[in-house]
Amino acid sequence: MAEPPLVADPKLRVVVFLMLLTAMFMATLDNQIVSTALPTIVAEFGQLERFGWVGSAYLLATSAVMPLYGKLGDLFGRKYVMIAAVSIFTLGSLVCGLAVSMNTLIAARVLQALGGGGIMVSIFSINADLFEPRERAKYQSYSSLVIMASGAAGPILGGTLSDLFGWRSIFLVNLPIGIAVVICLAILLPYRKPKRKPKIDYAGALLLAGAAASVVLWADSSVMFGSLIAPQSLAVIAFGLACVAGWIFVERRVEEPVVPLSLFGNPTICRLLLISLLTGGIGIGMVNYMALFLQTTKALTPTLAGLMFVATAAGISFGSIFAGRMISKTGRYKIFSIIGASIGVVAFLVFAFFVHPTTSIPLLVVIMLAQGFGIGFGQQVPVLGVQNAANPRDVGAATGTVTLARMGGAAIAISIYGAIVASSIGHLPAPIAGVGNIEELTPKMLAALPPETQHVIASTYADAFFPLFLTAAGICLLTLLTALSLKNILLPVETAGKKA
């Protein structure tokens, strides 16, 4: 028999859910809010070579702690785990805002991510306690919407806040929000004590964190070590494989594994994890590069480039809400993953073959709207499907695993995209007149160049993005093929306390 909803009063349940969405928006926003503020940060601290690590450090630490938070929620109850995650994130935001160098900012981003990873996992686990499967589909769409909308809104807010109040404001704005969320959750969210005695798989958690961190670290090794196959990069791979082998050895023997290996024996869960990995590479991994594409090929300011993402956010909003309501009504989720991936394939092929420096802004807005629609259509499917397929006692661990797959996909994709663009830009046949190092051009410097030079730079970047968009279309195609292989599962309905 299924347990009753964590909050019995429907109105209070919605209030609690809104607090959870607020925490999620705050945490996921920090994945991308620094994208348009980074040139300003580099101007103050220098160390351009460490530019990427302000974002990569957040992804690395987030990926490392996600599975652990899911298991902690299963063992100790989700209320206090969620409150702890929000508190750590808020403290990390304060330290980011007070950073005095690039190194301290990167370290502060790690602290911030230790809480952010817990927020992103815990909210989906708490949703499983608040809502029955079909109703959960409708509300889960709002959670997925917040994840993707915050990614689209991040560049807008990052650029605007940096222009108006300085780059530190993008972190300090989290303080009042985080404090309010902690207070509300402490008062309104009930505590459901788990039925089993807590037994933490410390060794498994540490080994899985090492494996996840190795993936993110290797994905960024072309920047750190100069090549994905440099000796240091190969050492990272070896360390990651050793962690995976050790993790499998440990998980087979402990009573409460941090991620039960039985999850990977379910073909549906394995396919959904792959879909989550691939959609993370598109939905999260593409944001920074779309911002770079708009600023270099259209000479837009950070604020204007950020505003272009309103179209993507609108598409995500409509697609996510529509898909969530239809899944709630029909109980079917496979078709929405298929449609979302199909739209992604078409959108990126259009970007590759039909978008160029002279493409009008309105047409770009339409394409970005369509791309966002595809993301919103398919984004929530992996979480819903995995939670439905997993054993109820392992919902937290399963949710942490599918969220980890999404973030890992984003980290890997960011590295692939970066290598593609860097390879094209770094092998120019001849230097551009009047431009020293094209990679060090800020939007303000680009705007000050003569129109002829701006056109050459725009064409150069457009050529560099052609293989990137083809790669993104290929990722969407692989997502489509995986979605087609899913079973057409019907989500259950709660009837008189029992699953029907």
Tab-separated table of C-alpha atoms in Angstrom, residues 111-335:
chain	number	residue	atom	x	y	z
A	111	LEU	CA	31.288	25.069	-1.554
A	112	GLN	CA	28.205	26.511	-3.223
A	113	ALA	CA	27.839	23.406	-5.410
A	114	LEU	CA	28.007	21.055	-2.405
A	115	GLY	CA	24.640	22.504	-1.460
A	116	GLY	CA	23.332	23.046	-4.984
A	117	GLY	CA	23.720	19.371	-5.873
A	118	GLY	CA	21.633	18.401	-2.857
A	119	ILE	CA	18.886	20.850	-3.768
A	120	MET	CA	18.579	19.528	-7.318
A	121	VAL	CA	18.282	15.922	-6.131
A	122	SER	CA	16.149	16.456	-3.016
A	123	ILE	CA	13.340	18.378	-4.690
A	124	PHE	CA	12.576	15.540	-7.103
A	125	SER	CA	12.658	13.043	-4.226
A	126	ILE	CA	10.327	15.205	-2.121
A	127	ASN	CA	7.968	15.508	-5.101
A	128	ALA	CA	7.694	11.710	-5.028
A	129	ASP	CA	6.494	12.014	-1.391
A	130	LEU	CA	4.117	14.901	-2.105
A	131	PHE	CA	2.307	13.609	-5.209
A	132	GLU	CA	1.114	10.280	-6.629
A	133	PRO	CA	2.615	9.253	-9.998
A	134	ARG	CA	0.115	10.795	-12.415
A	135	GLU	CA	-0.347	13.986	-10.405
A	136	ARG	CA	3.419	14.087	-9.979
A	137	ALA	CA	3.820	14.286	-13.771
A	138	LYS	CA	1.980	17.614	-13.814
A	139	TYR	CA	3.995	19.079	-10.950
A	140	GLN	CA	7.247	17.530	-12.101
A	141	SER	CA	6.803	19.507	-15.307
A	142	TYR	CA	7.087	22.687	-13.254
A	143	SER	CA	10.291	21.385	-11.659
A	144	SER	CA	11.784	20.569	-15.049
A	145	LEU	CA	10.567	23.921	-16.301
A	146	VAL	CA	12.438	25.699	-13.507
A	147	ILE	CA	15.656	23.823	-14.319
A	148	MET	CA	15.570	24.758	-17.971
A	149	ALA	CA	14.089	28.244	-17.558
A	150	SER	CA	16.777	29.123	-15.025
A	151	GLY	CA	19.392	27.978	-17.530
A	152	ALA	CA	17.850	30.266	-20.133
A	153	ALA	CA	17.338	33.162	-17.707
A	154	GLY	CA	20.836	32.854	-16.216
A	155	PRO	CA	22.623	34.747	-19.005
A	156	ILE	CA	19.997	37.521	-18.864
A	157	LEU	CA	20.225	38.014	-15.113
A	158	GLY	CA	24.005	37.593	-15.066
A	159	GLY	CA	24.532	40.290	-17.669
A	160	THR	CA	21.930	42.679	-16.245
A	161	LEU	CA	22.987	42.392	-12.596
A	162	SER	CA	26.661	42.757	-13.535
A	163	ASP	CA	25.919	45.893	-15.557
A	164	LEU	CA	23.777	47.467	-12.820
A	165	PHE	CA	25.292	46.333	-9.504
A	166	GLY	CA	28.596	44.597	-10.266
A	167	TRP	CA	29.321	40.888	-10.667
A	168	ARG	CA	29.220	40.149	-6.923
A	169	SER	CA	25.476	40.825	-6.911
A	170	ILE	CA	24.806	37.646	-8.919
A	171	PHE	CA	25.849	35.658	-5.840
A	172	LEU	CA	24.750	37.927	-2.989
A	173	VAL	CA	21.172	38.030	-4.285
A	174	ASN	CA	20.876	34.399	-3.124
A	175	LEU	CA	21.245	35.299	0.571
A	176	PRO	CA	17.732	36.618	1.354
A	177	ILE	CA	16.160	33.979	-0.890
A	178	GLY	CA	18.056	31.116	0.754
A	179	ILE	CA	17.275	32.294	4.292
A	180	ALA	CA	13.558	32.640	3.470
A	181	VAL	CA	13.434	29.151	1.936
A	182	VAL	CA	15.124	27.547	4.965
A	183	ILE	CA	12.680	29.197	7.375
A	184	CYS	CA	9.616	28.209	5.324
A	185	LEU	CA	10.725	24.595	4.865
A	186	ALA	CA	11.554	24.276	8.577
A	187	ILE	CA	8.017	25.382	9.455
A	188	LEU	CA	5.880	23.943	6.654
A	189	LEU	CA	7.567	20.731	5.436
A	190	PRO	CA	6.690	17.723	7.646
A	191	TYR	CA	9.321	15.216	8.643
A	192	ARG	CA	8.680	11.633	7.565
A	193	LYS	CA	10.955	9.288	9.455
A	194	PRO	CA	12.332	6.476	7.257
A	195	LYS	CA	11.302	2.978	8.294
A	196	ARG	CA	14.760	1.495	8.001
A	197	LYS	CA	17.786	2.087	10.184
A	198	PRO	CA	20.301	4.472	8.610
A	199	LYS	CA	23.417	2.791	7.294
A	200	ILE	CA	25.598	5.035	5.185
A	201	ASP	CA	27.756	3.495	2.500
A	202	TYR	CA	30.686	5.876	3.006
A	203	ALA	CA	33.102	3.915	0.807
A	204	GLY	CA	30.603	3.635	-2.047
A	205	ALA	CA	29.729	7.333	-1.824
A	206	LEU	CA	33.403	8.346	-1.886
A	207	LEU	CA	34.234	6.068	-4.826
A	208	LEU	CA	31.204	7.209	-6.830
A	209	ALA	CA	32.075	10.843	-6.134
A	210	GLY	CA	35.609	10.142	-7.371
A	211	ALA	CA	34.287	8.525	-10.550
A	212	ALA	CA	31.852	11.391	-11.240
A	213	ALA	CA	34.481	14.025	-10.544
A	214	SER	CA	36.913	12.220	-12.866
A	215	VAL	CA	34.441	12.406	-15.756
A	216	VAL	CA	33.988	16.156	-15.295
A	217	LEU	CA	37.707	16.708	-14.738
A	218	TRP	CA	38.658	14.713	-17.835
A	219	ALA	CA	36.031	16.550	-19.871
A	220	ASP	CA	37.835	19.800	-19.038
A	221	SER	CA	41.344	18.376	-19.444
A	222	SER	CA	41.814	19.798	-22.940
A	223	VAL	CA	41.856	23.226	-21.297
A	224	MET	CA	43.799	22.159	-18.205
A	225	PHE	CA	46.401	19.857	-19.778
A	226	GLY	CA	46.240	20.817	-23.455
A	227	SER	CA	44.720	17.573	-24.731
A	228	LEU	CA	42.166	14.906	-23.830
A	229	ILE	CA	44.930	12.296	-24.204
A	230	ALA	CA	47.730	14.137	-22.421
A	231	PRO	CA	49.513	12.060	-19.724
A	232	GLN	CA	47.657	13.939	-16.990
A	233	SER	CA	44.345	13.345	-18.776
A	234	LEU	CA	45.068	9.622	-19.059
A	235	ALA	CA	45.909	9.577	-15.349
A	236	VAL	CA	42.482	11.081	-14.628
A	237	ILE	CA	40.864	8.356	-16.759
A	238	ALA	CA	42.807	5.652	-14.915
A	239	PHE	CA	41.766	7.094	-11.558
A	240	GLY	CA	38.123	7.225	-12.658
A	241	LEU	CA	38.156	3.603	-13.870
A	242	ALA	CA	39.731	2.503	-10.598
A	243	CYS	CA	36.966	4.333	-8.707
A	244	VAL	CA	34.290	2.628	-10.835
A	245	ALA	CA	35.803	-0.825	-10.236
A	246	GLY	CA	36.078	-0.167	-6.514
A	247	TRP	CA	32.528	1.188	-6.392
A	248	ILE	CA	31.073	-1.922	-8.067
A	249	PHE	CA	33.057	-4.140	-5.679
A	250	VAL	CA	31.731	-2.244	-2.642
A	251	GLU	CA	28.114	-1.898	-3.793
A	252	ARG	CA	27.801	-5.668	-4.278
A	253	ARG	CA	28.631	-6.277	-0.630
A	254	VAL	CA	27.064	-3.481	1.453
A	255	GLU	CA	23.544	-3.643	2.881
A	256	GLU	CA	22.576	-0.074	1.892
A	257	PRO	CA	24.447	0.821	-1.340
A	258	VAL	CA	24.525	4.514	-2.213
A	259	VAL	CA	23.219	3.569	-5.688
A	260	PRO	CA	21.768	0.034	-5.807
A	261	LEU	CA	23.269	-1.924	-8.703
A	262	SER	CA	19.815	-3.436	-9.263
A	263	LEU	CA	18.861	-0.133	-10.921
A	264	PHE	CA	21.179	-0.943	-13.804
A	265	GLY	CA	19.571	-4.355	-14.258
A	266	ASN	CA	16.380	-2.651	-15.390
A	267	PRO	CA	16.563	-1.926	-19.172
A	268	THR	CA	14.037	0.922	-18.876
A	269	ILE	CA	16.122	2.694	-16.232
A	270	CYS	CA	19.312	2.251	-18.275
A	271	ARG	CA	17.690	3.781	-21.360
A	272	LEU	CA	16.272	6.672	-19.343
A	273	LEU	CA	19.685	7.349	-17.771
A	274	LEU	CA	21.175	7.560	-21.275
A	275	ILE	CA	18.408	9.964	-22.317
A	276	SER	CA	19.105	12.086	-19.230
A	277	LEU	CA	22.818	12.156	-20.083
A	278	LEU	CA	22.119	13.259	-23.657
A	279	THR	CA	19.452	15.849	-22.825
A	280	GLY	CA	21.781	17.356	-20.213
A	281	GLY	CA	24.313	17.920	-22.973
A	282	ILE	CA	21.723	19.868	-24.967
A	283	GLY	CA	19.575	21.583	-22.358
A	284	ILE	CA	22.391	22.671	-20.029
A	285	GLY	CA	25.598	22.262	-22.017
A	286	MET	CA	24.532	24.434	-24.975
A	287	VAL	CA	23.606	27.590	-23.030
A	288	ASN	CA	27.103	29.085	-22.717
A	289	TYR	CA	27.881	28.358	-26.350
A	290	MET	CA	24.620	29.794	-27.630
A	291	ALA	CA	25.480	32.968	-25.676
A	292	LEU	CA	28.951	32.972	-27.284
A	293	PHE	CA	27.422	32.403	-30.738
A	294	LEU	CA	25.052	35.346	-30.352
A	295	GLN	CA	27.742	37.696	-29.028
A	296	THR	CA	30.330	36.833	-31.678
A	297	THR	CA	28.208	36.438	-34.813
A	298	LYS	CA	25.637	39.149	-34.093
A	299	ALA	CA	27.859	41.500	-31.997
A	300	LEU	CA	25.252	41.603	-29.220
A	301	THR	CA	26.048	42.908	-25.741
A	302	PRO	CA	25.850	40.408	-22.847
A	303	THR	CA	22.496	41.842	-21.789
A	304	LEU	CA	20.992	41.683	-25.284
A	305	ALA	CA	22.382	38.191	-25.870
A	306	GLY	CA	20.826	37.154	-22.573
A	307	LEU	CA	17.475	38.602	-23.604
A	308	MET	CA	17.495	36.355	-26.670
A	309	PHE	CA	17.168	33.411	-24.290
A	310	VAL	CA	13.675	34.611	-23.389
A	311	ALA	CA	12.569	32.805	-26.559
A	312	THR	CA	14.182	29.561	-25.379
A	313	ALA	CA	12.676	29.989	-21.905
A	314	ALA	CA	9.223	30.576	-23.417
A	315	GLY	CA	9.514	27.425	-25.509
A	316	ILE	CA	10.669	25.407	-22.500
A	317	SER	CA	7.812	26.774	-20.412
A	318	PHE	CA	5.100	25.922	-22.921
A	319	GLY	CA	6.580	22.537	-23.849
A	320	SER	CA	7.171	21.445	-20.262
A	321	ILE	CA	3.762	22.486	-18.957
A	322	PHE	CA	1.902	21.010	-21.939
A	323	ALA	CA	3.818	17.717	-21.750
A	324	GLY	CA	3.350	17.511	-17.984
A	325	ARG	CA	-0.407	17.936	-18.229
A	326	MET	CA	-0.683	15.411	-21.061
A	327	ILE	CA	1.428	12.847	-19.194
A	328	SER	CA	-0.753	13.399	-16.130
A	329	LYS	CA	-3.879	12.868	-18.265
A	330	THR	CA	-2.751	9.906	-20.376
A	331	GLY	CA	-0.125	8.263	-18.161
A	332	ARG	CA	2.223	7.900	-21.172
A	333	TYR	CA	5.619	9.566	-21.347
A	334	LYS	CA	7.507	7.848	-24.204
A	335	ILE	CA	5.924	9.892	-27.004
